[in-house]
Amino acid sequence: MNTRDLVLIALFAAIVVVLGLIPPITLGFIPVPITAQSMGVMLAGCILGAKRGAFAFLLFLLLVAIGLPVLSGGRGGLAVFAGPSGGFILGWVVATFVTGLIAQRFVREGQPEVRQFVGFFLASIVGGIVVLYAIGMPWISAVTGTPLLTVATGSLAFLPGDLLKAAIATLAARAVFAGYPLLPVRA
Amino acid sequence: MLTSLHIEGNSWLHRLPVRAKLLALVALSILLFLSGSVLVQLTAFVISGGLYISVGLSWREALKRVGFVFFTIFFLAAVNLFLLPLSEVAVLTLRLMALVLFAAAVTATTTIGAFMDEITVLLTPFERLGWVRAADVSLALGLVLRFVPDILARYQAIREAHRARGLPVRPLTIIGPLIILTLKDADTIAAAIDARGFRRQ
């Protein structure tokens, strides 16, 4: 890994920290407020690719673990890993990696714009939603004893917000891809 | 803005080495997940709670730090009441609360420096394999702490620019420019690091 990749990883982890400081948006038709930080997984994967994106989130989790309140709402410390949502937080690394893998596979320079949008959207949904929930929901079920089906039903409340996040992340990632492409130069 | 959750103090936990605290946390998790007895969970909850209170946080601050996690625990416990026998719900809820309190106590009594020293030790085997360098991890961590205020200032500038033009402040129109402007600095920063020979390669 060269120094530039190291710096990109650190800068992206810092961006994720800043996304947590932005006040969450509440939309009338979605029950849960949307935090910009939870878009970080999709953005990191689509912009930095699998390896650097996953490292950026590992670094971010390291900040959380050593006691910096960098999660949205000023949360942090080892307590968040011990809580029921610990699986979602640890799952971010894997989810970013998968998002990056799909983005790298399907998005290329010189493709028609629509194909790039589709590629990023697919990557955001599979990595940032499917993979993340596949790790987070069984975790909740395991530590709290709530049956998996109940957890899954409850999680449906977050789905509209997550789809909206995937859409925003897709547009933002495509804007970055057009303005400052990093995905083709892989670490 | 980025102040650590560590607080000054001289409690028993403060004086314990970080490795002992982390091993205790791991041991406690394993023990509590293996045990199905309400009594064991309750004892762990009382001891963890006692330790957390003894680290010297104000009640308000102490509550604020674990409040959100406790909210999720209670919410899921309320759901569980309809689905599981009461004794089981008690075991599950007390176990999670005990672990969260103990983890919060470890975080409150350990400095970032102590954590970093421990991480360097934990990375040694990976360093031998040539996978990662502990010095790189410290460097990356330092870079994050250095650049968060800059990126936040940049976010505020972009927000002001939106307002000045009468545009609504939407995440979509802010995130793109914020990321491009930030990542574009990577080359300069990398050149500065290499010019100073920080990574010695």
Short mmCIF file of C-alpha atoms in Angstrom, two decimals:
data_model
loop_
_atom_site.label_atom_id
_atom_site.label_comp_id
_atom_site.label_asym_id
_atom_site.label_seq_id
_atom_site.Cartn_x
_atom_site.Cartn_y
_atom_site.Cartn_z
CA MET A 1 0.00 0.00 0.00
CA ASN A 2 1.52 3.31 -1.00
CA THR A 3 1.38 6.52 0.99
CA ARG A 4 -1.38 7.96 -1.19
CA ASP A 5 -3.67 5.02 -0.43
CA LEU A 6 -2.91 5.38 3.27
CA VAL A 7 -3.82 9.07 3.10
CA LEU A 8 -7.02 8.35 1.13
CA ILE A 9 -8.06 5.81 3.77
CA ALA A 10 -7.41 8.27 6.59
CA LEU A 11 -9.20 11.12 4.80
CA PHE A 12 -12.23 8.97 4.12
CA ALA A 13 -12.39 7.85 7.75
CA ALA A 14 -12.30 11.56 8.66
CA ILE A 15 -15.15 12.24 6.20
CA VAL A 16 -17.21 9.51 7.89
CA VAL A 17 -16.53 11.21 11.25
CA VAL A 18 -17.75 14.54 9.82
CA LEU A 19 -20.86 12.87 8.33
CA GLY A 20 -21.70 11.87 11.90
CA LEU A 21 -21.58 15.52 13.02
CA ILE A 22 -24.11 16.64 10.41
CA PRO A 23 -27.61 16.83 11.93
CA PRO A 24 -29.84 13.93 10.81
CA ILE A 25 -32.64 14.62 8.36
CA THR A 26 -36.21 13.66 9.18
CA LEU A 27 -38.57 13.00 6.31
CA GLY A 28 -42.33 12.86 6.73
CA PHE A 29 -42.86 9.55 4.99
CA ILE A 30 -40.07 7.60 6.69
CA PRO A 31 -40.38 6.61 10.37
CA VAL A 32 -36.67 6.82 11.28
CA PRO A 33 -34.41 9.88 10.87
CA ILE A 34 -31.67 9.48 8.27
CA THR A 35 -28.11 9.98 9.48
CA ALA A 36 -25.60 10.94 6.84
CA GLN A 37 -23.01 8.70 8.51
CA SER A 38 -24.88 5.50 7.66
CA MET A 39 -24.38 6.38 4.00
CA GLY A 40 -20.63 6.11 4.61
CA VAL A 41 -20.54 2.37 3.84
CA MET A 42 -22.03 2.84 0.38
CA LEU A 43 -19.93 5.94 -0.32
CA ALA A 44 -16.64 4.38 0.83
CA GLY A 45 -17.18 1.23 -1.24
CA CYS A 46 -18.30 3.08 -4.38
CA ILE A 47 -15.60 5.75 -4.20
CA LEU A 48 -12.49 4.02 -2.80
CA GLY A 49 -13.23 0.45 -3.89
CA ALA A 50 -13.20 -2.74 -1.81
CA LYS A 51 -9.81 -2.76 -0.12
CA ARG A 52 -9.31 0.92 0.67
CA GLY A 53 -12.99 1.34 1.60
CA ALA A 54 -12.86 -1.55 4.07
CA PHE A 55 -9.62 -0.20 5.57
CA ALA A 56 -11.22 3.24 5.95
CA PHE A 57 -14.01 1.67 7.98
CA LEU A 58 -11.59 -0.47 10.01
CA LEU A 59 -9.80 2.75 10.91
CA PHE A 60 -13.11 4.39 11.79
CA LEU A 61 -14.05 1.46 14.05
CA LEU A 62 -10.64 1.75 15.69
CA LEU A 63 -11.48 5.37 16.55
CA VAL A 64 -14.77 4.19 18.08
CA ALA A 65 -13.07 1.39 20.03
CA ILE A 66 -10.37 3.57 21.58
CA GLY A 67 -13.03 5.86 23.03
CA LEU A 68 -13.61 8.70 20.59
CA PRO A 69 -17.29 9.72 20.32
CA VAL A 70 -17.32 9.62 16.52
CA LEU A 71 -20.54 7.71 15.89
CA SER A 72 -23.49 9.92 14.98
CA GLY A 73 -25.08 11.44 18.06
CA GLY A 74 -21.71 11.57 19.83
CA ARG A 75 -21.66 7.88 20.69
CA GLY A 76 -18.50 5.82 20.96
CA GLY A 77 -16.41 3.55 23.12
CA LEU A 78 -16.49 -0.19 23.59
CA ALA A 79 -20.10 -0.07 24.86
CA VAL A 80 -21.54 0.25 21.34
CA PHE A 81 -19.91 -3.04 20.33
CA ALA A 82 -21.37 -4.76 23.40
CA GLY A 83 -24.88 -3.46 22.64
CA PRO A 84 -27.47 -5.13 20.39
CA SER A 85 -26.44 -3.18 17.26
CA GLY A 86 -22.79 -4.24 17.56
CA GLY A 87 -23.23 -6.54 14.56
CA PHE A 88 -24.28 -3.68 12.32
CA ILE A 89 -21.26 -1.63 13.37
CA LEU A 90 -18.80 -4.50 12.84
CA GLY A 91 -20.67 -5.43 9.65
CA TRP A 92 -19.80 -2.05 8.14
CA VAL A 93 -16.31 -3.31 7.21
CA VAL A 94 -17.59 -6.36 5.31
CA ALA A 95 -20.45 -4.35 3.78
CA THR A 96 -18.01 -1.73 2.48
CA PHE A 97 -15.77 -4.44 1.04
CA VAL A 98 -18.67 -6.07 -0.85
CA THR A 99 -19.97 -2.68 -2.05
CA GLY A 100 -16.48 -1.94 -3.37
CA LEU A 101 -16.13 -5.33 -5.08
CA ILE A 102 -19.39 -4.87 -6.97
CA ALA A 103 -18.63 -1.25 -7.88
CA GLN A 104 -15.20 -2.25 -9.20
CA ARG A 105 -16.69 -5.06 -11.23
CA PHE A 106 -19.51 -3.11 -12.87
CA VAL A 107 -18.45 0.51 -13.11
CA ARG A 108 -15.85 1.60 -15.65
CA GLU A 109 -14.78 4.88 -17.13
CA GLY A 110 -16.21 5.58 -20.58
CA GLN A 111 -19.40 3.64 -19.94
CA PRO A 112 -22.71 5.38 -20.60
CA GLU A 113 -23.79 7.36 -17.55
CA VAL A 114 -26.84 5.18 -16.95
CA ARG A 115 -24.74 2.03 -16.63
CA GLN A 116 -22.56 3.73 -14.02
CA PHE A 117 -25.63 4.77 -12.04
CA VAL A 118 -27.00 1.22 -12.20
CA GLY A 119 -23.62 -0.22 -11.12
CA PHE A 120 -23.30 2.08 -8.11
CA PHE A 121 -26.94 1.55 -7.10
CA LEU A 122 -26.56 -2.22 -7.29
CA ALA A 123 -23.34 -2.08 -5.27
CA SER A 124 -24.96 0.17 -2.62
CA ILE A 125 -27.99 -2.08 -2.27
CA VAL A 126 -26.20 -5.42 -2.18
CA GLY A 127 -23.30 -4.24 -0.01
CA GLY A 128 -24.87 -1.51 2.07
CA ILE A 129 -28.24 -3.14 2.69
CA VAL A 130 -28.28 -6.90 1.93
CA VAL A 131 -24.85 -7.79 3.34
CA LEU A 132 -25.14 -5.38 6.28
CA TYR A 133 -28.52 -6.77 7.36
CA ALA A 134 -27.34 -10.33 6.79
CA ILE A 135 -24.72 -9.68 9.49
CA GLY A 136 -26.62 -7.27 11.75
CA MET A 137 -29.95 -9.05 12.09
CA PRO A 138 -28.70 -12.51 13.16
CA TRP A 139 -26.38 -10.70 15.60
CA ILE A 140 -29.30 -8.88 17.24
CA SER A 141 -31.21 -12.13 17.35
CA ALA A 142 -28.26 -13.95 18.92
CA VAL A 143 -27.54 -11.42 21.67
CA THR A 144 -31.10 -10.39 22.56
CA GLY A 145 -32.88 -13.69 21.96
CA THR A 146 -35.55 -11.98 19.83
CA PRO A 147 -36.53 -14.43 17.05
CA LEU A 148 -34.86 -13.61 13.71
CA LEU A 149 -38.19 -13.29 11.94
CA THR A 150 -39.36 -10.62 14.41
CA VAL A 151 -36.07 -8.72 14.00
CA ALA A 152 -36.42 -8.94 10.22
CA THR A 153 -40.00 -7.67 10.32
CA GLY A 154 -38.99 -4.77 12.55
CA SER A 155 -36.08 -3.93 10.29
CA LEU A 156 -38.49 -3.32 7.43
CA ALA A 157 -39.12 0.11 8.98
CA PHE A 158 -35.56 1.05 8.00
CA LEU A 159 -35.83 -0.18 4.43
CA PRO A 160 -37.36 2.94 2.79
CA GLY A 161 -34.68 5.10 4.42
CA ASP A 162 -31.95 2.70 3.29
CA LEU A 163 -33.18 2.72 -0.31
CA LEU A 164 -33.18 6.51 -0.24
CA LYS A 165 -29.62 6.44 1.16
CA ALA A 166 -28.57 4.09 -1.65
CA ALA A 167 -30.03 6.53 -4.17
CA ILE A 168 -28.23 9.53 -2.63
CA ALA A 169 -24.98 7.55 -2.33
CA THR A 170 -25.28 6.49 -5.99
CA LEU A 171 -25.66 10.07 -7.19
CA ALA A 172 -22.84 11.32 -4.95
CA ALA A 173 -20.50 8.45 -5.89
CA ARG A 174 -21.15 9.03 -9.58
CA ALA A 175 -20.43 12.78 -9.10
CA VAL A 176 -17.10 11.92 -7.46
CA PHE A 177 -16.38 9.33 -10.17
CA ALA A 178 -16.87 12.00 -12.81
CA GLY A 179 -14.94 14.70 -10.95
CA TYR A 180 -12.09 12.77 -9.32
CA PRO A 181 -12.10 9.06 -10.24
CA LEU A 182 -10.35 6.84 -7.70
CA LEU A 183 -12.11 3.53 -8.29
CA PRO A 184 -10.10 2.52 -11.42
CA VAL A 185 -6.75 2.94 -9.63
CA ARG A 186 -7.02 0.05 -7.22
CA ALA A 187 -4.99 -0.38 -4.09
CA MET B 1 -15.02 18.26 19.13
CA LEU B 2 -12.98 15.09 19.21
CA THR B 3 -12.47 14.78 22.93
CA SER B 4 -11.90 11.27 24.16
CA LEU B 5 -14.44 9.55 26.38
CA HIS B 6 -11.64 8.91 28.88
CA ILE B 7 -11.96 10.80 32.14
CA GLU B 8 -9.27 11.62 34.66
CA GLY B 9 -9.42 9.73 37.89
CA ASN B 10 -7.68 7.39 40.25
CA SER B 11 -10.21 4.61 40.72
CA TRP B 12 -9.24 0.95 40.86
CA LEU B 13 -10.12 0.56 37.16
CA HIS B 14 -7.98 3.57 36.25
CA ARG B 15 -4.94 1.94 37.76
CA LEU B 16 -5.50 -1.47 36.17
CA PRO B 17 -3.44 -2.03 32.98
CA VAL B 18 -5.45 -1.83 29.76
CA ARG B 19 -4.67 -5.44 28.79
CA ALA B 20 -6.17 -6.74 32.02
CA LYS B 21 -9.32 -4.67 31.43
CA LEU B 22 -9.76 -5.88 27.86
CA LEU B 23 -9.16 -9.51 28.88
CA ALA B 24 -11.68 -9.08 31.69
CA LEU B 25 -14.23 -7.73 29.19
CA VAL B 26 -13.70 -10.71 26.88
CA ALA B 27 -13.85 -13.16 29.80
CA LEU B 28 -17.02 -11.54 31.12
CA SER B 29 -18.70 -11.76 27.70
CA ILE B 30 -17.87 -15.46 27.38
CA LEU B 31 -18.96 -16.21 30.94
CA LEU B 32 -22.25 -14.34 30.65
CA PHE B 33 -23.12 -15.86 27.29
CA LEU B 34 -22.46 -19.36 28.61
CA SER B 35 -24.49 -18.86 31.77
CA GLY B 36 -28.27 -19.02 31.73
CA SER B 37 -28.73 -18.21 35.41
CA VAL B 38 -30.53 -15.03 36.44
CA LEU B 39 -28.43 -14.85 39.61
CA VAL B 40 -25.11 -14.84 37.71
CA GLN B 41 -26.36 -12.16 35.32
CA LEU B 42 -27.72 -10.04 38.15
CA THR B 43 -24.42 -10.27 40.07
CA ALA B 44 -22.51 -9.25 36.93
CA PHE B 45 -24.94 -6.38 36.35
CA VAL B 46 -24.55 -5.07 39.90
CA ILE B 47 -20.74 -5.35 39.82
CA SER B 48 -20.46 -3.73 36.36
CA GLY B 49 -22.88 -1.00 37.39
CA GLY B 50 -20.90 -0.40 40.57
CA LEU B 51 -17.64 -0.18 38.63
CA TYR B 52 -19.17 2.19 36.07
CA ILE B 53 -20.51 4.50 38.79
CA SER B 54 -17.18 4.42 40.64
CA VAL B 55 -15.13 5.77 37.71
CA GLY B 56 -16.18 9.33 38.57
CA LEU B 57 -18.65 10.33 35.87
CA SER B 58 -21.47 12.68 36.76
CA TRP B 59 -24.87 10.96 36.77
CA ARG B 60 -25.97 12.95 33.78
CA GLU B 61 -22.87 12.13 31.73
CA ALA B 62 -22.94 8.48 32.85
CA LEU B 63 -26.53 8.14 31.70
CA LYS B 64 -25.92 9.96 28.42
CA ARG B 65 -23.11 7.59 27.45
CA VAL B 66 -25.09 4.38 27.78
CA GLY B 67 -28.56 5.85 27.21
CA PHE B 68 -28.85 5.10 23.53
CA VAL B 69 -27.63 1.52 23.81
CA PHE B 70 -29.91 0.96 26.81
CA PHE B 71 -32.82 2.32 24.81
CA THR B 72 -32.30 -0.38 22.14
CA ILE B 73 -31.87 -3.03 24.83
CA PHE B 74 -35.13 -2.03 26.56
CA PHE B 75 -36.98 -1.78 23.28
CA LEU B 76 -35.97 -5.31 22.30
CA ALA B 77 -36.69 -6.53 25.84
CA ALA B 78 -40.22 -5.10 25.55
CA VAL B 79 -40.68 -7.00 22.28
CA ASN B 80 -39.26 -10.14 23.89
CA LEU B 81 -41.80 -9.99 26.72
CA PHE B 82 -44.44 -11.04 24.22
CA LEU B 83 -42.40 -13.86 22.75
CA LEU B 84 -40.23 -15.41 25.46
CA PRO B 85 -40.67 -16.55 29.09
CA LEU B 86 -40.02 -13.82 31.66
CA SER B 87 -36.93 -15.47 33.21
CA GLU B 88 -35.27 -15.70 29.82
CA VAL B 89 -35.97 -12.04 29.05
CA ALA B 90 -34.44 -11.12 32.42
CA VAL B 91 -31.27 -13.13 31.65
CA LEU B 92 -30.89 -11.63 28.17
CA THR B 93 -31.52 -8.04 29.30
CA LEU B 94 -29.29 -8.16 32.40
CA ARG B 95 -26.48 -9.79 30.39
CA LEU B 96 -26.46 -7.05 27.76
CA MET B 97 -26.72 -4.27 30.34
CA ALA B 98 -23.85 -5.76 32.37
CA LEU B 99 -21.61 -5.99 29.29
CA VAL B 100 -22.46 -2.48 28.11
CA LEU B 101 -21.77 -1.01 31.56
CA PHE B 102 -18.47 -2.84 31.90
CA ALA B 103 -17.41 -1.81 28.39
CA ALA B 104 -18.35 1.81 29.13
CA ALA B 105 -16.32 1.63 32.36
CA VAL B 106 -13.26 0.35 30.44
CA THR B 107 -13.62 3.14 27.88
CA ALA B 108 -13.96 5.81 30.58
CA THR B 109 -10.84 4.69 32.42
CA THR B 110 -8.45 4.09 29.53
CA THR B 111 -6.54 6.79 27.64
CA ILE B 112 -6.17 6.79 23.86
CA GLY B 113 -2.42 6.39 24.34
CA ALA B 114 -2.88 3.24 26.40
CA PHE B 115 -5.23 1.78 23.79
CA MET B 116 -2.79 2.59 21.00
CA ASP B 117 0.10 0.89 22.84
CA GLU B 118 -2.07 -2.21 23.22
CA ILE B 119 -3.06 -2.10 19.55
CA THR B 120 0.60 -1.92 18.56
CA VAL B 121 1.21 -5.08 20.60
CA LEU B 122 -1.83 -6.81 19.07
CA LEU B 123 -0.60 -5.94 15.57
CA THR B 124 2.86 -7.47 16.11
CA PRO B 125 1.97 -10.91 14.65
CA PHE B 126 0.45 -9.28 11.56
CA GLU B 127 3.49 -7.05 11.27
CA ARG B 128 5.74 -10.12 11.22
CA LEU B 129 3.64 -11.53 8.37
CA GLY B 130 4.11 -8.24 6.55
CA TRP B 131 0.37 -7.52 6.33
CA VAL B 132 0.25 -4.24 8.17
CA ARG B 133 2.62 -1.88 9.93
CA ALA B 134 1.74 -0.57 13.37
CA ALA B 135 3.43 2.73 12.51
CA ASP B 136 1.07 3.12 9.54
CA VAL B 137 -1.95 2.60 11.80
CA SER B 138 -0.73 5.32 14.18
CA LEU B 139 0.00 7.61 11.25
CA ALA B 140 -3.48 7.08 9.77
CA LEU B 141 -5.06 7.70 13.17
CA GLY B 142 -3.11 10.92 13.55
CA LEU B 143 -4.18 12.02 10.06
CA VAL B 144 -7.85 11.50 10.91
CA LEU B 145 -7.59 13.58 14.08
CA ARG B 146 -5.69 16.24 12.16
CA PHE B 147 -8.16 16.52 9.27
CA VAL B 148 -11.58 16.21 10.92
CA PRO B 149 -11.69 19.94 11.88
CA ASP B 150 -10.62 20.91 8.34
CA ILE B 151 -13.30 18.78 6.72
CA LEU B 152 -15.94 20.10 9.13
CA ALA B 153 -14.93 23.68 8.24
CA ARG B 154 -15.21 22.72 4.57
CA TYR B 155 -18.69 21.30 5.14
CA GLN B 156 -19.74 24.55 6.81
CA ALA B 157 -18.30 26.58 3.93
CA ILE B 158 -20.24 24.52 1.37
CA ARG B 159 -23.40 24.92 3.47
CA GLU B 160 -22.92 28.69 3.59
CA ALA B 161 -22.36 28.73 -0.16
CA HIS B 162 -25.71 26.96 -0.58
CA ARG B 163 -27.45 29.51 1.65
CA ALA B 164 -25.82 32.44 -0.16
CA ARG B 165 -27.25 31.17 -3.43
CA GLY B 166 -30.65 30.49 -1.87
CA LEU B 167 -30.34 26.73 -2.41
CA PRO B 168 -31.79 24.25 0.08
CA VAL B 169 -29.11 22.46 2.12
CA ARG B 170 -29.44 18.84 0.98
CA PRO B 171 -27.04 15.99 1.70
CA LEU B 172 -26.91 15.12 -1.98
CA THR B 173 -25.55 18.47 -3.15
CA ILE B 174 -23.14 18.73 -0.21
CA ILE B 175 -21.58 15.25 -0.01
CA GLY B 176 -20.25 15.21 -3.60
CA PRO B 177 -18.27 18.47 -3.38
CA LEU B 178 -17.17 17.70 0.19
CA ILE B 179 -15.66 14.35 -0.82
CA ILE B 180 -14.02 15.62 -4.01
CA LEU B 181 -12.49 18.65 -2.27
CA THR B 182 -11.21 16.50 0.59
CA LEU B 183 -9.79 13.60 -1.40
CA LYS B 184 -8.09 15.93 -3.88
CA ASP B 185 -5.70 16.88 -1.07
CA ALA B 186 -4.49 13.27 -0.83
CA ASP B 187 -1.63 13.72 -3.32
CA THR B 188 -0.24 16.78 -1.55
CA ILE B 189 -0.49 15.17 1.87
CA ALA B 190 1.10 11.93 0.63
CA ALA B 191 3.94 13.90 -0.97
CA ALA B 192 4.46 15.81 2.29
CA ILE B 193 4.62 12.55 4.28
CA ASP B 194 7.07 10.94 1.86
CA ALA B 195 9.23 14.07 1.69
CA ARG B 196 9.68 13.89 5.45
CA GLY B 197 10.49 10.19 5.28
CA PHE B 198 7.87 9.27 7.89
CA ARG B 199 7.30 5.83 6.43
CA ARG B 200 10.95 5.00 5.69
CA GLN B 201 10.50 2.98 2.52
#
